[in-house]
XYZ file of C-alpha atoms in Angstrom:
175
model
C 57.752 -72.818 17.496
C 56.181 -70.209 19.628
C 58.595 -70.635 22.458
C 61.410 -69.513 19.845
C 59.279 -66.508 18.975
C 59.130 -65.234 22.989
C 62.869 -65.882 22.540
C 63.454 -63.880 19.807
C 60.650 -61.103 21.538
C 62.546 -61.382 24.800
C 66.202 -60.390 22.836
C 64.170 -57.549 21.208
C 62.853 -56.144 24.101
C 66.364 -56.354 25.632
C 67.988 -54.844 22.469
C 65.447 -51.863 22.432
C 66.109 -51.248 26.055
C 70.149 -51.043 25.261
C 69.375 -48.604 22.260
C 67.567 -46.653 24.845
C 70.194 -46.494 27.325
C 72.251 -45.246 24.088
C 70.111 -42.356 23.336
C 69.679 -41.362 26.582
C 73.661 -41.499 27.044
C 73.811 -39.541 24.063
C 71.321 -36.720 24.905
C 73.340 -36.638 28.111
C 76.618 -36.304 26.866
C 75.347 -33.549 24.013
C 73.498 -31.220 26.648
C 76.617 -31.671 29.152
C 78.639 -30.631 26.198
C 76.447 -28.067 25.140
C 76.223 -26.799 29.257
C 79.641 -26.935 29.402
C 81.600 -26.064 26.391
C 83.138 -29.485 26.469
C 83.608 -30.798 23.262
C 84.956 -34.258 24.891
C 81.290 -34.681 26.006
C 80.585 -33.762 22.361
C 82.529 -36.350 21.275
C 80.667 -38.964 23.339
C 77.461 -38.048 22.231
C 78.924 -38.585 18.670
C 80.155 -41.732 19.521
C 76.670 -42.657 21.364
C 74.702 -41.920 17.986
C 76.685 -43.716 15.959
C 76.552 -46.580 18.254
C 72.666 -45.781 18.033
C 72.781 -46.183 13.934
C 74.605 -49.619 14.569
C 71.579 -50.830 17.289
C 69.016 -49.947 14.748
C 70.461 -51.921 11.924
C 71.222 -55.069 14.611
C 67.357 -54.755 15.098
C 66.023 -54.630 11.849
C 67.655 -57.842 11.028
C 66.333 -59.328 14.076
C 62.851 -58.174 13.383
C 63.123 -59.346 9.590
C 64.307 -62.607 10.834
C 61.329 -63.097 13.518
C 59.341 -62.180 10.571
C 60.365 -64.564 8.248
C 61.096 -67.893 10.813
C 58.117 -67.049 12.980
C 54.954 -66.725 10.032
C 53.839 -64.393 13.131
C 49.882 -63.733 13.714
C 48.535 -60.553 12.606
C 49.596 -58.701 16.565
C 52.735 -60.250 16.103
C 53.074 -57.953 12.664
C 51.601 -55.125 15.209
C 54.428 -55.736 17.515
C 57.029 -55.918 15.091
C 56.402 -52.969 13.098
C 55.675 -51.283 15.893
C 59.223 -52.028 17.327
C 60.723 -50.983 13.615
C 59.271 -47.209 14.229
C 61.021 -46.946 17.614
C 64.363 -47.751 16.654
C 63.675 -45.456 13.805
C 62.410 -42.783 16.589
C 65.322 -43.203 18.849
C 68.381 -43.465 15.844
C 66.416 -39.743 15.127
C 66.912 -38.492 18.568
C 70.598 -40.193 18.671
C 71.373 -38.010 15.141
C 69.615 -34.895 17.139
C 71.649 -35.575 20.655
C 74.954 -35.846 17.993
C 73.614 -32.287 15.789
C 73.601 -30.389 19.301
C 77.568 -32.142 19.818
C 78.283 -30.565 16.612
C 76.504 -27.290 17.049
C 79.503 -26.393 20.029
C 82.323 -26.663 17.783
C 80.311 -23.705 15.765
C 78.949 -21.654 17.905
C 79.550 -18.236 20.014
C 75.912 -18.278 21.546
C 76.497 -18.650 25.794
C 74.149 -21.698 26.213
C 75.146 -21.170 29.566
C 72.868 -18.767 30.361
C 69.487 -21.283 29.328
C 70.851 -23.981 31.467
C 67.724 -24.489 33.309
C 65.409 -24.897 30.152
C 68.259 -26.594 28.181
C 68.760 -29.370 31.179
C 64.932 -29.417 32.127
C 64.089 -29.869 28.438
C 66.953 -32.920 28.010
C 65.663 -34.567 31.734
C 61.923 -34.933 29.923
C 63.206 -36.366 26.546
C 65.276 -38.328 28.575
C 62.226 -39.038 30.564
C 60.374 -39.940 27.072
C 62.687 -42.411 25.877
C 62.973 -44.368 29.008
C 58.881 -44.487 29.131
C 59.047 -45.106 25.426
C 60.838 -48.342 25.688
C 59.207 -49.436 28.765
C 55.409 -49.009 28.037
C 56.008 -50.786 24.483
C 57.696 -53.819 26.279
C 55.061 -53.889 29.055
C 52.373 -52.621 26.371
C 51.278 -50.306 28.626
C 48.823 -48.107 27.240
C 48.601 -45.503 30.292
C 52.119 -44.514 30.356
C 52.044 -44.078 26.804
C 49.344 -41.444 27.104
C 51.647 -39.881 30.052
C 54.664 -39.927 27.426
C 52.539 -38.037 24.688
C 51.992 -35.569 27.779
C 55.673 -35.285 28.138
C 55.902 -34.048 24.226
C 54.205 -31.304 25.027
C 56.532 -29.849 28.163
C 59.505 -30.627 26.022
C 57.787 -28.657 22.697
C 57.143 -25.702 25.669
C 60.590 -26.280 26.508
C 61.964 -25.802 23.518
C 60.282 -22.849 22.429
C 61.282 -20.782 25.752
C 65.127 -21.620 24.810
C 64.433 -20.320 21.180
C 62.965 -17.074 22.495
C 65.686 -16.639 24.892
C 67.982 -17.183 22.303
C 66.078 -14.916 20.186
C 65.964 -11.933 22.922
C 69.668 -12.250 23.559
C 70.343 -11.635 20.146
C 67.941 -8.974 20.160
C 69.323 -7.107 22.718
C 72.734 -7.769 21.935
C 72.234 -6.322 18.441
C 70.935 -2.819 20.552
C 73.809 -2.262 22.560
């Protein structure tokens, strides 16, 4: 019976690393697009998330079902739920990576001109997912805390692109 379970643990793992790869693709794609002006990168990102939705719901059944064949132990539960509120993280940052596809079919703004905090900013959440993924399959509790270190460069990150967004429409409202 508990052999099954690792089974079943092992094709999670695997399945949370693919849904990883996903968002990272996506948040690729969407900054590239976003860098670029290419909306065929947008549309890649688009396809990514929704790809990303499709993951999540293949590994909610999966968890349900190792749930309900396994009677897991109470860190079993840990481990499952656990797993639930990543997919539920990274289908959030797939629907982000695909709002930022979107946002270039609707905007003037020269994103060009942040391209070293927009890419810096996408190379540490890509940075976040991948150690995400990894420290819950290894249950690695120091490169979580490194992670949650990472949150905080990519909130710095994201509020230098909004002031420089904010300054460039400042001064282009003066001249």
């Amino acid at each position: 019976m508990r052999n099954n379970f690792n089974l079943q643990l092992n094709e999670l793992h695997e399945d949370l690393k693919k849904m990883g790869t996903l968002c990272e693709d996506c948040i690729t794609f969407a900054t590239q697009s976003l860098l670029l002006g290419d909306t065929e990168l947008g549309e890649r990102a688009i396809q990514a998330e929704k790809q990303t939705d499709i993951m999540e719901k293949e590994i909610q059944n999966l968890c349900m079902r190792i749930l309900l064949q396994q009677q897991p132990v109470a860190s079993d539960l840990r481990t499952i739920s656990a797993a639930i509120k990543v997919i539920t993280d990274m289908e959030r940052i797939g629907d982000q990576g695909s709002d930022i596809a979107e946002l270039i079919k609707k905007t003037q703004i020269p994103f060009e001109a942040f391209n070293s905090h927009i890419a810096a900013m996408a190379d540490c959440i890509i940075r976040m997912v991948t150690g995400s993924v990894e420290s819950f399959i290894k249950q690695d509790v120091k490169l979580a805390k490194q992670i949650a270190d990472l949150d905080d460069q990519a909130d710095d990150l994201f509020i230098q692109i909004k002031n420089d967004i904010l300054d460039m429409m400042f001064w282009k409202n003066k001249a």
